[in-house]
């Protein structure tokens, strides 16, 4: 089955700095890679996703990259703000079956 | 107008009891899921249902039984609750958005505490 590894488990940055979270996956059949943000006491919220036929995607301060050959994908947040503080999850998905990484707790210090 | 809703939000119960958690989505999606999030925040899929049919049943004790009365609802019944069942349970739903790429939308979670 699919195994998704996510690093780092915790990340602390100064406001305005960039944050990078990296994930690897094992199942070549995975073709969709969403990223979720989970704030305290809430459900995971989709922030950006990337499909297997695309190498990178950007949405304002957030960008994702995918290397299918190496089975790596990454989340980049630029100009971090205190409200970016949360737990971030990567996931690898095939139809009806999504597997999550263990999460990264991001803290943005003002 | 909540997209994916769960009830109850909090559930505190004694070991050995039987309890149910309900989930409803108004997005018109045809696939629904249950996830368990443990104290270390790890999100693990438990079940997925597509058009009321069980697709994934992960290694979950058979004390857990999902029920899908229709495409908009997926309930989770838990028998003989154990201390280790304490966790946050999330419901999610998805619908194919072209090709096989499915975006999942999560409910707010049900916080279960077994005493």
mmCIF file with all atom_site columns, C-alpha atoms in Angstrom:
data_model
loop_
_atom_site.group_PDB
_atom_site.id
_atom_site.type_symbol
_atom_site.label_atom_id
_atom_site.label_alt_id
_atom_site.label_comp_id
_atom_site.label_asym_id
_atom_site.label_entity_id
_atom_site.label_seq_id
_atom_site.pdbx_PDB_ins_code
_atom_site.Cartn_x
_atom_site.Cartn_y
_atom_site.Cartn_z
_atom_site.occupancy
_atom_site.B_iso_or_equiv
_atom_site.pdbx_formal_charge
_atom_site.auth_seq_id
_atom_site.auth_comp_id
_atom_site.auth_asym_id
_atom_site.auth_atom_id
_atom_site.pdbx_PDB_model_num
ATOM 1   C CA . UNK A 1 1   ? 0.000   0.000  0.000   1.00 0.00 ? 1   UNK A CA 1
ATOM 2   C CA . UNK A 1 2   ? 0.887   3.665  -0.189  1.00 0.00 ? 2   UNK A CA 1
ATOM 3   C CA . UNK A 1 3   ? 3.363   5.080  2.318   1.00 0.00 ? 3   UNK A CA 1
ATOM 4   C CA . UNK A 1 4   ? 3.743   8.852  2.598   1.00 0.00 ? 4   UNK A CA 1
ATOM 5   C CA . UNK A 1 5   ? 6.628   10.337 4.529   1.00 0.00 ? 5   UNK A CA 1
ATOM 6   C CA . UNK A 1 6   ? 6.658   13.995 5.510   1.00 0.00 ? 6   UNK A CA 1
ATOM 7   C CA . UNK A 1 7   ? 9.494   16.186 6.856   1.00 0.00 ? 7   UNK A CA 1
ATOM 8   C CA . UNK A 1 8   ? 10.085  18.062 9.020   1.00 0.00 ? 8   UNK A CA 1
ATOM 9   C CA . UNK A 1 9   ? 7.649   17.216 11.790  1.00 0.00 ? 9   UNK A CA 1
ATOM 10  C CA . UNK A 1 10  ? 8.042   20.704 13.262  1.00 0.00 ? 10  UNK A CA 1
ATOM 11  C CA . UNK A 1 11  ? 9.151   23.927 11.620  1.00 0.00 ? 11  UNK A CA 1
ATOM 12  C CA . UNK A 1 12  ? 9.602   27.314 13.196  1.00 0.00 ? 12  UNK A CA 1
ATOM 13  C CA . UNK A 1 13  ? 10.258  30.398 11.061  1.00 0.00 ? 13  UNK A CA 1
ATOM 14  C CA . UNK A 1 14  ? 10.336  34.119 11.513  1.00 0.00 ? 14  UNK A CA 1
ATOM 15  C CA . UNK A 1 15  ? 7.529   36.138 9.982   1.00 0.00 ? 15  UNK A CA 1
ATOM 16  C CA . UNK A 1 16  ? 8.413   37.005 6.399   1.00 0.00 ? 16  UNK A CA 1
ATOM 17  C CA . UNK A 1 17  ? 10.693  34.003 5.921   1.00 0.00 ? 17  UNK A CA 1
ATOM 18  C CA . UNK A 1 18  ? 9.908   31.058 3.644   1.00 0.00 ? 18  UNK A CA 1
ATOM 19  C CA . UNK A 1 19  ? 8.840   27.603 4.791   1.00 0.00 ? 19  UNK A CA 1
ATOM 20  C CA . UNK A 1 20  ? 9.371   24.362 2.892   1.00 0.00 ? 20  UNK A CA 1
ATOM 21  C CA . UNK A 1 21  ? 7.778   21.013 3.679   1.00 0.00 ? 21  UNK A CA 1
ATOM 22  C CA . UNK A 1 22  ? 8.788   17.871 1.811   1.00 0.00 ? 22  UNK A CA 1
ATOM 23  C CA . UNK A 1 23  ? 7.011   14.587 1.183   1.00 0.00 ? 23  UNK A CA 1
ATOM 24  C CA . UNK A 1 24  ? 7.783   11.324 -0.531  1.00 0.00 ? 24  UNK A CA 1
ATOM 25  C CA . UNK A 1 25  ? 5.374   8.607  -1.620  1.00 0.00 ? 25  UNK A CA 1
ATOM 26  C CA . UNK A 1 26  ? 5.804   4.986  -2.599  1.00 0.00 ? 26  UNK A CA 1
ATOM 27  C CA . UNK A 1 27  ? 2.881   3.988  -4.833  1.00 0.00 ? 27  UNK A CA 1
ATOM 28  C CA . UNK A 1 28  ? 3.317   4.828  -8.533  1.00 0.00 ? 28  UNK A CA 1
ATOM 29  C CA . UNK A 1 29  ? -0.464  4.622  -8.959  1.00 0.00 ? 29  UNK A CA 1
ATOM 30  C CA . UNK A 1 30  ? -0.947  7.778  -6.865  1.00 0.00 ? 30  UNK A CA 1
ATOM 31  C CA . UNK A 1 31  ? -1.836  10.582 -9.235  1.00 0.00 ? 31  UNK A CA 1
ATOM 32  C CA . UNK A 1 32  ? -3.096  13.440 -7.101  1.00 0.00 ? 32  UNK A CA 1
ATOM 33  C CA . UNK A 1 33  ? -1.263  15.269 -4.342  1.00 0.00 ? 33  UNK A CA 1
ATOM 34  C CA . UNK A 1 34  ? -3.228  17.693 -2.155  1.00 0.00 ? 34  UNK A CA 1
ATOM 35  C CA . UNK A 1 35  ? -1.969  19.723 0.764   1.00 0.00 ? 35  UNK A CA 1
ATOM 36  C CA . UNK A 1 36  ? -4.158  20.431 3.774   1.00 0.00 ? 36  UNK A CA 1
ATOM 37  C CA . UNK A 1 37  ? -3.907  22.969 6.575   1.00 0.00 ? 37  UNK A CA 1
ATOM 38  C CA . UNK A 1 38  ? -5.391  22.062 9.929   1.00 0.00 ? 38  UNK A CA 1
ATOM 39  C CA . UNK A 1 39  ? -5.956  24.717 12.559  1.00 0.00 ? 39  UNK A CA 1
ATOM 40  C CA . UNK A 1 40  ? -6.574  23.869 16.179  1.00 0.00 ? 40  UNK A CA 1
ATOM 41  C CA . UNK A 1 41  ? -9.963  22.262 16.724  1.00 0.00 ? 41  UNK A CA 1
ATOM 42  C CA . UNK A 1 42  ? -10.886 22.217 13.029  1.00 0.00 ? 42  UNK A CA 1
ATOM 43  C CA . UNK A 1 43  ? -10.943 19.764 10.167  1.00 0.00 ? 43  UNK A CA 1
ATOM 44  C CA . UNK A 1 44  ? -8.232  19.750 7.475   1.00 0.00 ? 44  UNK A CA 1
ATOM 45  C CA . UNK A 1 45  ? -8.756  22.410 4.813   1.00 0.00 ? 45  UNK A CA 1
ATOM 46  C CA . UNK A 1 46  ? -7.417  22.040 1.279   1.00 0.00 ? 46  UNK A CA 1
ATOM 47  C CA . UNK A 1 47  ? -4.947  24.807 0.454   1.00 0.00 ? 47  UNK A CA 1
ATOM 48  C CA . UNK A 1 48  ? -3.458  23.659 -2.832  1.00 0.00 ? 48  UNK A CA 1
ATOM 49  C CA . UNK A 1 49  ? -3.161  20.510 -4.893  1.00 0.00 ? 49  UNK A CA 1
ATOM 50  C CA . UNK A 1 50  ? -1.198  19.193 -7.823  1.00 0.00 ? 50  UNK A CA 1
ATOM 51  C CA . UNK A 1 51  ? -2.006  16.521 -10.354 1.00 0.00 ? 51  UNK A CA 1
ATOM 52  C CA . UNK A 1 52  ? 0.426   13.973 -11.669 1.00 0.00 ? 52  UNK A CA 1
ATOM 53  C CA . UNK A 1 53  ? 0.584   15.551 -15.132 1.00 0.00 ? 53  UNK A CA 1
ATOM 54  C CA . UNK A 1 54  ? 1.878   18.863 -13.731 1.00 0.00 ? 54  UNK A CA 1
ATOM 55  C CA . UNK A 1 55  ? 5.328   19.666 -12.321 1.00 0.00 ? 55  UNK A CA 1
ATOM 56  C CA . UNK A 1 56  ? 4.504   22.766 -10.326 1.00 0.00 ? 56  UNK A CA 1
ATOM 57  C CA . UNK A 1 57  ? 1.634   25.027 -9.359  1.00 0.00 ? 57  UNK A CA 1
ATOM 58  C CA . UNK A 1 58  ? 1.473   28.383 -7.616  1.00 0.00 ? 58  UNK A CA 1
ATOM 59  C CA . UNK A 1 59  ? -1.296  30.240 -5.824  1.00 0.00 ? 59  UNK A CA 1
ATOM 60  C CA . UNK A 1 60  ? -0.201  33.585 -4.393  1.00 0.00 ? 60  UNK A CA 1
ATOM 61  C CA . UNK A 1 61  ? 2.254   32.819 -1.558  1.00 0.00 ? 61  UNK A CA 1
ATOM 62  C CA . UNK A 1 62  ? 1.900   29.050 -1.851  1.00 0.00 ? 62  UNK A CA 1
ATOM 63  C CA . UNK A 1 63  ? 3.565   26.808 -4.419  1.00 0.00 ? 63  UNK A CA 1
ATOM 64  C CA . UNK A 1 64  ? 3.842   23.064 -4.850  1.00 0.00 ? 64  UNK A CA 1
ATOM 65  C CA . UNK A 1 65  ? 6.277   21.028 -6.904  1.00 0.00 ? 65  UNK A CA 1
ATOM 66  C CA . UNK A 1 66  ? 6.093   17.400 -7.948  1.00 0.00 ? 66  UNK A CA 1
ATOM 67  C CA . UNK A 1 67  ? 8.856   15.106 -9.153  1.00 0.00 ? 67  UNK A CA 1
ATOM 68  C CA . UNK A 1 68  ? 7.111   11.934 -10.312 1.00 0.00 ? 68  UNK A CA 1
ATOM 69  C CA . UNK A 1 69  ? 10.320  10.120 -11.142 1.00 0.00 ? 69  UNK A CA 1
ATOM 70  C CA . UNK A 1 70  ? 11.722  10.583 -7.662  1.00 0.00 ? 70  UNK A CA 1
ATOM 71  C CA . UNK A 1 71  ? 8.273   10.385 -6.038  1.00 0.00 ? 71  UNK A CA 1
ATOM 72  C CA . UNK A 1 72  ? 8.864   13.661 -4.203  1.00 0.00 ? 72  UNK A CA 1
ATOM 73  C CA . UNK A 1 73  ? 6.586   16.631 -3.743  1.00 0.00 ? 73  UNK A CA 1
ATOM 74  C CA . UNK A 1 74  ? 6.994   19.812 -1.756  1.00 0.00 ? 74  UNK A CA 1
ATOM 75  C CA . UNK A 1 75  ? 5.073   22.757 -0.376  1.00 0.00 ? 75  UNK A CA 1
ATOM 76  C CA . UNK A 1 76  ? 6.637   26.222 -0.376  1.00 0.00 ? 76  UNK A CA 1
ATOM 77  C CA . UNK A 1 77  ? 5.155   29.128 1.559   1.00 0.00 ? 77  UNK A CA 1
ATOM 78  C CA . UNK A 1 78  ? 6.761   32.508 0.991   1.00 0.00 ? 78  UNK A CA 1
ATOM 79  C CA . UNK A 1 79  ? 6.446   35.659 3.102   1.00 0.00 ? 79  UNK A CA 1
ATOM 80  C CA . UNK A 1 80  ? 5.033   33.688 6.002   1.00 0.00 ? 80  UNK A CA 1
ATOM 81  C CA . UNK A 1 81  ? 2.563   35.352 8.345   1.00 0.00 ? 81  UNK A CA 1
ATOM 82  C CA . UNK A 1 82  ? 1.534   34.403 11.902  1.00 0.00 ? 82  UNK A CA 1
ATOM 83  C CA . UNK A 1 83  ? -1.825  33.180 10.567  1.00 0.00 ? 83  UNK A CA 1
ATOM 84  C CA . UNK A 1 84  ? 0.057   30.542 8.557   1.00 0.00 ? 84  UNK A CA 1
ATOM 85  C CA . UNK A 1 85  ? 0.784   28.792 11.862  1.00 0.00 ? 85  UNK A CA 1
ATOM 86  C CA . UNK A 1 86  ? -0.980  25.416 11.772  1.00 0.00 ? 86  UNK A CA 1
ATOM 87  C CA . UNK A 1 87  ? -0.383  21.737 11.065  1.00 0.00 ? 87  UNK A CA 1
ATOM 88  C CA . UNK A 1 88  ? 0.144   20.989 7.377   1.00 0.00 ? 88  UNK A CA 1
ATOM 89  C CA . UNK A 1 89  ? -0.474  17.587 5.834   1.00 0.00 ? 89  UNK A CA 1
ATOM 90  C CA . UNK A 1 90  ? 0.611   16.286 2.468   1.00 0.00 ? 90  UNK A CA 1
ATOM 91  C CA . UNK A 1 91  ? -1.307  13.444 0.882   1.00 0.00 ? 91  UNK A CA 1
ATOM 92  C CA . UNK A 1 92  ? -0.988  11.061 -2.036  1.00 0.00 ? 92  UNK A CA 1
ATOM 93  C CA . UNK A 1 93  ? -4.180  9.880  -3.643  1.00 0.00 ? 93  UNK A CA 1
ATOM 94  C CA . UNK A 1 94  ? -5.570  7.455  -6.169  1.00 0.00 ? 94  UNK A CA 1
ATOM 95  C CA . UNK A 1 95  ? -9.311  6.985  -6.762  1.00 0.00 ? 95  UNK A CA 1
ATOM 96  C CA . UNK A 1 96  ? -11.201 6.717  -3.453  1.00 0.00 ? 96  UNK A CA 1
ATOM 97  C CA . UNK A 1 97  ? -7.948  6.196  -1.533  1.00 0.00 ? 97  UNK A CA 1
ATOM 98  C CA . UNK A 1 98  ? -5.938  9.045  -0.023  1.00 0.00 ? 98  UNK A CA 1
ATOM 99  C CA . UNK A 1 99  ? -3.033  8.552  2.385   1.00 0.00 ? 99  UNK A CA 1
ATOM 100 C CA . UNK A 1 100 ? -1.628  11.308 4.541   1.00 0.00 ? 100 UNK A CA 1
ATOM 101 C CA . UNK A 1 101 ? 1.828   12.192 5.743   1.00 0.00 ? 101 UNK A CA 1
ATOM 102 C CA . UNK A 1 102 ? 2.333   12.526 9.476   1.00 0.00 ? 102 UNK A CA 1
ATOM 103 C CA . UNK A 1 103 ? 1.986   16.322 9.428   1.00 0.00 ? 103 UNK A CA 1
ATOM 104 C CA . UNK A 1 104 ? 4.249   19.326 9.979   1.00 0.00 ? 104 UNK A CA 1
ATOM 105 C CA . UNK A 1 105 ? 3.548   21.764 12.769  1.00 0.00 ? 105 UNK A CA 1
ATOM 106 C CA . UNK A 1 106 ? 4.505   25.186 11.392  1.00 0.00 ? 106 UNK A CA 1
ATOM 107 C CA . UNK A 1 107 ? 5.006   28.060 13.792  1.00 0.00 ? 107 UNK A CA 1
ATOM 108 C CA . UNK A 1 108 ? 5.500   31.562 12.398  1.00 0.00 ? 108 UNK A CA 1
ATOM 109 C CA . UNK A 1 109 ? 6.961   33.897 14.993  1.00 0.00 ? 109 UNK A CA 1
ATOM 110 C CA . UNK A 1 110 ? 6.019   37.575 14.727  1.00 0.00 ? 110 UNK A CA 1
ATOM 111 C CA . UNK B 2 1   ? -25.021 25.687 4.658   1.00 0.00 ? 1   UNK B CA 1
ATOM 112 C CA . UNK B 2 2   ? -22.113 23.619 5.960   1.00 0.00 ? 2   UNK B CA 1
ATOM 113 C CA . UNK B 2 3   ? -20.709 21.371 3.227   1.00 0.00 ? 3   UNK B CA 1
ATOM 114 C CA . UNK B 2 4   ? -19.755 18.380 5.388   1.00 0.00 ? 4   UNK B CA 1
ATOM 115 C CA . UNK B 2 5   ? -21.311 18.218 8.831   1.00 0.00 ? 5   UNK B CA 1
ATOM 116 C CA . UNK B 2 6   ? -20.839 15.776 11.698  1.00 0.00 ? 6   UNK B CA 1
ATOM 117 C CA . UNK B 2 7   ? -22.759 15.145 14.886  1.00 0.00 ? 7   UNK B CA 1
ATOM 118 C CA . UNK B 2 8   ? -22.012 15.185 17.690  1.00 0.00 ? 8   UNK B CA 1
ATOM 119 C CA . UNK B 2 9   ? -19.017 17.491 17.921  1.00 0.00 ? 9   UNK B CA 1
ATOM 120 C CA . UNK B 2 10  ? -18.010 16.041 21.278  1.00 0.00 ? 10  UNK B CA 1
ATOM 121 C CA . UNK B 2 11  ? -18.732 12.602 22.681  1.00 0.00 ? 11  UNK B CA 1
ATOM 122 C CA . UNK B 2 12  ? -17.696 11.463 26.145  1.00 0.00 ? 12  UNK B CA 1
ATOM 123 C CA . UNK B 2 13  ? -18.675 7.944  27.098  1.00 0.00 ? 13  UNK B CA 1
ATOM 124 C CA . UNK B 2 14  ? -17.779 4.971  29.245  1.00 0.00 ? 14  UNK B CA 1
ATOM 125 C CA . UNK B 2 15  ? -15.780 1.975  28.131  1.00 0.00 ? 15  UNK B CA 1
ATOM 126 C CA . UNK B 2 16  ? -18.006 -0.808 26.838  1.00 0.00 ? 16  UNK B CA 1
ATOM 127 C CA . UNK B 2 17  ? -20.744 1.475  25.534  1.00 0.00 ? 17  UNK B CA 1
ATOM 128 C CA . UNK B 2 18  ? -22.008 1.578  21.942  1.00 0.00 ? 18  UNK B CA 1
ATOM 129 C CA . UNK B 2 19  ? -22.128 4.934  20.151  1.00 0.00 ? 19  UNK B CA 1
ATOM 130 C CA . UNK B 2 20  ? -22.793 6.383  16.701  1.00 0.00 ? 20  UNK B CA 1
ATOM 131 C CA . UNK B 2 21  ? -21.388 9.362  14.843  1.00 0.00 ? 21  UNK B CA 1
ATOM 132 C CA . UNK B 2 22  ? -23.336 10.849 11.956  1.00 0.00 ? 22  UNK B CA 1
ATOM 133 C CA . UNK B 2 23  ? -22.064 12.554 8.814   1.00 0.00 ? 23  UNK B CA 1
ATOM 134 C CA . UNK B 2 24  ? -23.923 14.390 6.103   1.00 0.00 ? 24  UNK B CA 1
ATOM 135 C CA . UNK B 2 25  ? -22.696 16.200 2.996   1.00 0.00 ? 25  UNK B CA 1
ATOM 136 C CA . UNK B 2 26  ? -24.671 18.556 0.798   1.00 0.00 ? 26  UNK B CA 1
ATOM 137 C CA . UNK B 2 27  ? -22.101 18.799 -1.990  1.00 0.00 ? 27  UNK B CA 1
ATOM 138 C CA . UNK B 2 28  ? -23.678 16.155 -4.189  1.00 0.00 ? 28  UNK B CA 1
ATOM 139 C CA . UNK B 2 29  ? -20.560 14.003 -3.865  1.00 0.00 ? 29  UNK B CA 1
ATOM 140 C CA . UNK B 2 30  ? -20.674 10.283 -4.448  1.00 0.00 ? 30  UNK B CA 1
ATOM 141 C CA . UNK B 2 31  ? -17.814 9.145  -2.217  1.00 0.00 ? 31  UNK B CA 1
ATOM 142 C CA . UNK B 2 32  ? -17.564 9.496  1.553   1.00 0.00 ? 32  UNK B CA 1
ATOM 143 C CA . UNK B 2 33  ? -14.863 8.572  4.039   1.00 0.00 ? 33  UNK B CA 1
ATOM 144 C CA . UNK B 2 34  ? -14.098 8.132  7.700   1.00 0.00 ? 34  UNK B CA 1
ATOM 145 C CA . UNK B 2 35  ? -10.693 9.010  9.112   1.00 0.00 ? 35  UNK B CA 1
ATOM 146 C CA . UNK B 2 36  ? -9.284  8.641  12.609  1.00 0.00 ? 36  UNK B CA 1
ATOM 147 C CA . UNK B 2 37  ? -6.837  11.239 13.959  1.00 0.00 ? 37  UNK B CA 1
ATOM 148 C CA . UNK B 2 38  ? -4.917  10.126 17.006  1.00 0.00 ? 38  UNK B CA 1
ATOM 149 C CA . UNK B 2 39  ? -3.304  12.235 19.715  1.00 0.00 ? 39  UNK B CA 1
ATOM 150 C CA . UNK B 2 40  ? -0.177  12.654 17.585  1.00 0.00 ? 40  UNK B CA 1
ATOM 151 C CA . UNK B 2 41  ? -2.300  14.152 14.799  1.00 0.00 ? 41  UNK B CA 1
ATOM 152 C CA . UNK B 2 42  ? -1.801  11.221 12.453  1.00 0.00 ? 42  UNK B CA 1
ATOM 153 C CA . UNK B 2 43  ? -4.722  10.974 9.988   1.00 0.00 ? 43  UNK B CA 1
ATOM 154 C CA . UNK B 2 44  ? -5.561  7.419  9.017   1.00 0.00 ? 44  UNK B CA 1
ATOM 155 C CA . UNK B 2 45  ? -8.250  6.323  6.611   1.00 0.00 ? 45  UNK B CA 1
ATOM 156 C CA . UNK B 2 46  ? -10.744 3.852  8.030   1.00 0.00 ? 46  UNK B CA 1
ATOM 157 C CA . UNK B 2 47  ? -13.421 3.429  5.358   1.00 0.00 ? 47  UNK B CA 1
ATOM 158 C CA . UNK B 2 48  ? -14.469 4.799  2.012   1.00 0.00 ? 48  UNK B CA 1
ATOM 159 C CA . UNK B 2 49  ? -17.858 4.427  0.380   1.00 0.00 ? 49  UNK B CA 1
ATOM 160 C CA . UNK B 2 50  ? -18.678 5.120  -3.242  1.00 0.00 ? 50  UNK B CA 1
ATOM 161 C CA . UNK B 2 51  ? -22.348 5.309  -4.197  1.00 0.00 ? 51  UNK B CA 1
ATOM 162 C CA . UNK B 2 52  ? -23.230 3.557  -0.926  1.00 0.00 ? 52  UNK B CA 1
ATOM 163 C CA . UNK B 2 53  ? -20.820 0.716  -1.661  1.00 0.00 ? 53  UNK B CA 1
ATOM 164 C CA . UNK B 2 54  ? -17.857 -0.048 0.607   1.00 0.00 ? 54  UNK B CA 1
ATOM 165 C CA . UNK B 2 55  ? -14.603 0.531  -1.303  1.00 0.00 ? 55  UNK B CA 1
ATOM 166 C CA . UNK B 2 56  ? -11.932 0.607  1.381   1.00 0.00 ? 56  UNK B CA 1
ATOM 167 C CA . UNK B 2 57  ? -12.028 -1.102 4.738   1.00 0.00 ? 57  UNK B CA 1
ATOM 168 C CA . UNK B 2 58  ? -8.674  -0.619 6.373   1.00 0.00 ? 58  UNK B CA 1
ATOM 169 C CA . UNK B 2 59  ? -7.460  -2.751 9.225   1.00 0.00 ? 59  UNK B CA 1
ATOM 170 C CA . UNK B 2 60  ? -10.133 -1.569 11.585  1.00 0.00 ? 60  UNK B CA 1
ATOM 171 C CA . UNK B 2 61  ? -11.625 -3.703 14.379  1.00 0.00 ? 61  UNK B CA 1
ATOM 172 C CA . UNK B 2 62  ? -15.005 -5.081 13.434  1.00 0.00 ? 62  UNK B CA 1
ATOM 173 C CA . UNK B 2 63  ? -16.437 -3.159 16.386  1.00 0.00 ? 63  UNK B CA 1
ATOM 174 C CA . UNK B 2 64  ? -16.506 -0.281 13.890  1.00 0.00 ? 64  UNK B CA 1
ATOM 175 C CA . UNK B 2 65  ? -19.317 -0.520 11.365  1.00 0.00 ? 65  UNK B CA 1
ATOM 176 C CA . UNK B 2 66  ? -20.051 2.155  8.781   1.00 0.00 ? 66  UNK B CA 1
ATOM 177 C CA . UNK B 2 67  ? -23.534 2.547  7.381   1.00 0.00 ? 67  UNK B CA 1
ATOM 178 C CA . UNK B 2 68  ? -24.469 4.540  4.300   1.00 0.00 ? 68  UNK B CA 1
ATOM 179 C CA . UNK B 2 69  ? -28.247 4.944  4.025   1.00 0.00 ? 69  UNK B CA 1
ATOM 180 C CA . UNK B 2 70  ? -27.845 7.156  0.952   1.00 0.00 ? 70  UNK B CA 1
ATOM 181 C CA . UNK B 2 71  ? -25.119 8.974  -0.951  1.00 0.00 ? 71  UNK B CA 1
ATOM 182 C CA . UNK B 2 72  ? -25.323 12.033 1.290   1.00 0.00 ? 72  UNK B CA 1
ATOM 183 C CA . UNK B 2 73  ? -24.874 10.201 4.599   1.00 0.00 ? 73  UNK B CA 1
ATOM 184 C CA . UNK B 2 74  ? -22.222 7.973  6.121   1.00 0.00 ? 74  UNK B CA 1
ATOM 185 C CA . UNK B 2 75  ? -22.609 7.046  9.756   1.00 0.00 ? 75  UNK B CA 1
ATOM 186 C CA . UNK B 2 76  ? -20.112 5.276  11.987  1.00 0.00 ? 76  UNK B CA 1
ATOM 187 C CA . UNK B 2 77  ? -21.270 2.927  14.703  1.00 0.00 ? 77  UNK B CA 1
ATOM 188 C CA . UNK B 2 78  ? -18.816 1.748  17.334  1.00 0.00 ? 78  UNK B CA 1
ATOM 189 C CA . UNK B 2 79  ? -19.580 -1.203 19.611  1.00 0.00 ? 79  UNK B CA 1
ATOM 190 C CA . UNK B 2 80  ? -17.961 -1.999 22.947  1.00 0.00 ? 80  UNK B CA 1
ATOM 191 C CA . UNK B 2 81  ? -15.904 1.183  23.082  1.00 0.00 ? 81  UNK B CA 1
ATOM 192 C CA . UNK B 2 82  ? -12.326 0.878  24.341  1.00 0.00 ? 82  UNK B CA 1
ATOM 193 C CA . UNK B 2 83  ? -9.937  3.451  25.781  1.00 0.00 ? 83  UNK B CA 1
ATOM 194 C CA . UNK B 2 84  ? -7.849  3.298  22.587  1.00 0.00 ? 84  UNK B CA 1
ATOM 195 C CA . UNK B 2 85  ? -10.821 4.469  20.539  1.00 0.00 ? 85  UNK B CA 1
ATOM 196 C CA . UNK B 2 86  ? -10.386 7.950  21.988  1.00 0.00 ? 86  UNK B CA 1
ATOM 197 C CA . UNK B 2 87  ? -9.497  10.168 19.043  1.00 0.00 ? 87  UNK B CA 1
ATOM 198 C CA . UNK B 2 88  ? -10.946 12.714 16.650  1.00 0.00 ? 88  UNK B CA 1
ATOM 199 C CA . UNK B 2 89  ? -12.986 11.157 13.856  1.00 0.00 ? 89  UNK B CA 1
ATOM 200 C CA . UNK B 2 90  ? -13.318 13.042 10.597  1.00 0.00 ? 90  UNK B CA 1
ATOM 201 C CA . UNK B 2 91  ? -15.794 12.475 7.844   1.00 0.00 ? 91  UNK B CA 1
ATOM 202 C CA . UNK B 2 92  ? -14.937 13.599 4.308   1.00 0.00 ? 92  UNK B CA 1
ATOM 203 C CA . UNK B 2 93  ? -16.518 13.506 0.878   1.00 0.00 ? 93  UNK B CA 1
ATOM 204 C CA . UNK B 2 94  ? -15.274 13.762 -2.688  1.00 0.00 ? 94  UNK B CA 1
ATOM 205 C CA . UNK B 2 95  ? -16.396 13.605 -6.258  1.00 0.00 ? 95  UNK B CA 1
ATOM 206 C CA . UNK B 2 96  ? -14.218 12.993 -9.300  1.00 0.00 ? 96  UNK B CA 1
ATOM 207 C CA . UNK B 2 97  ? -13.291 16.293 -10.900 1.00 0.00 ? 97  UNK B CA 1
ATOM 208 C CA . UNK B 2 98  ? -12.239 15.088 -14.297 1.00 0.00 ? 98  UNK B CA 1
ATOM 209 C CA . UNK B 2 99  ? -9.975  12.093 -14.693 1.00 0.00 ? 99  UNK B CA 1
ATOM 210 C CA . UNK B 2 100 ? -9.346  10.315 -11.416 1.00 0.00 ? 100 UNK B CA 1
ATOM 211 C CA . UNK B 2 101 ? -8.398  13.328 -9.325  1.00 0.00 ? 101 UNK B CA 1
ATOM 212 C CA . UNK B 2 102 ? -10.587 13.670 -6.288  1.00 0.00 ? 102 UNK B CA 1
ATOM 213 C CA . UNK B 2 103 ? -10.537 16.570 -3.884  1.00 0.00 ? 103 UNK B CA 1
ATOM 214 C CA . UNK B 2 104 ? -11.707 15.556 -0.431  1.00 0.00 ? 104 UNK B CA 1
ATOM 215 C CA . UNK B 2 105 ? -13.584 17.980 1.808   1.00 0.00 ? 105 UNK B CA 1
ATOM 216 C CA . UNK B 2 106 ? -13.540 17.360 5.526   1.00 0.00 ? 106 UNK B CA 1
ATOM 217 C CA . UNK B 2 107 ? -16.072 17.850 8.253   1.00 0.00 ? 107 UNK B CA 1
ATOM 218 C CA . UNK B 2 108 ? -15.243 19.592 11.549  1.00 0.00 ? 108 UNK B CA 1
ATOM 219 C CA . UNK B 2 109 ? -14.553 16.349 13.407  1.00 0.00 ? 109 UNK B CA 1
ATOM 220 C CA . UNK B 2 110 ? -16.065 14.468 16.333  1.00 0.00 ? 110 UNK B CA 1
ATOM 221 C CA . UNK B 2 111 ? -13.933 14.375 19.466  1.00 0.00 ? 111 UNK B CA 1
ATOM 222 C CA . UNK B 2 112 ? -14.496 11.024 21.170  1.00 0.00 ? 112 UNK B CA 1
ATOM 223 C CA . UNK B 2 113 ? -13.264 10.442 24.698  1.00 0.00 ? 113 UNK B CA 1
ATOM 224 C CA . UNK B 2 114 ? -13.686 7.008  26.226  1.00 0.00 ? 114 UNK B CA 1
ATOM 225 C CA . UNK B 2 115 ? -13.371 6.894  30.006  1.00 0.00 ? 115 UNK B CA 1
#
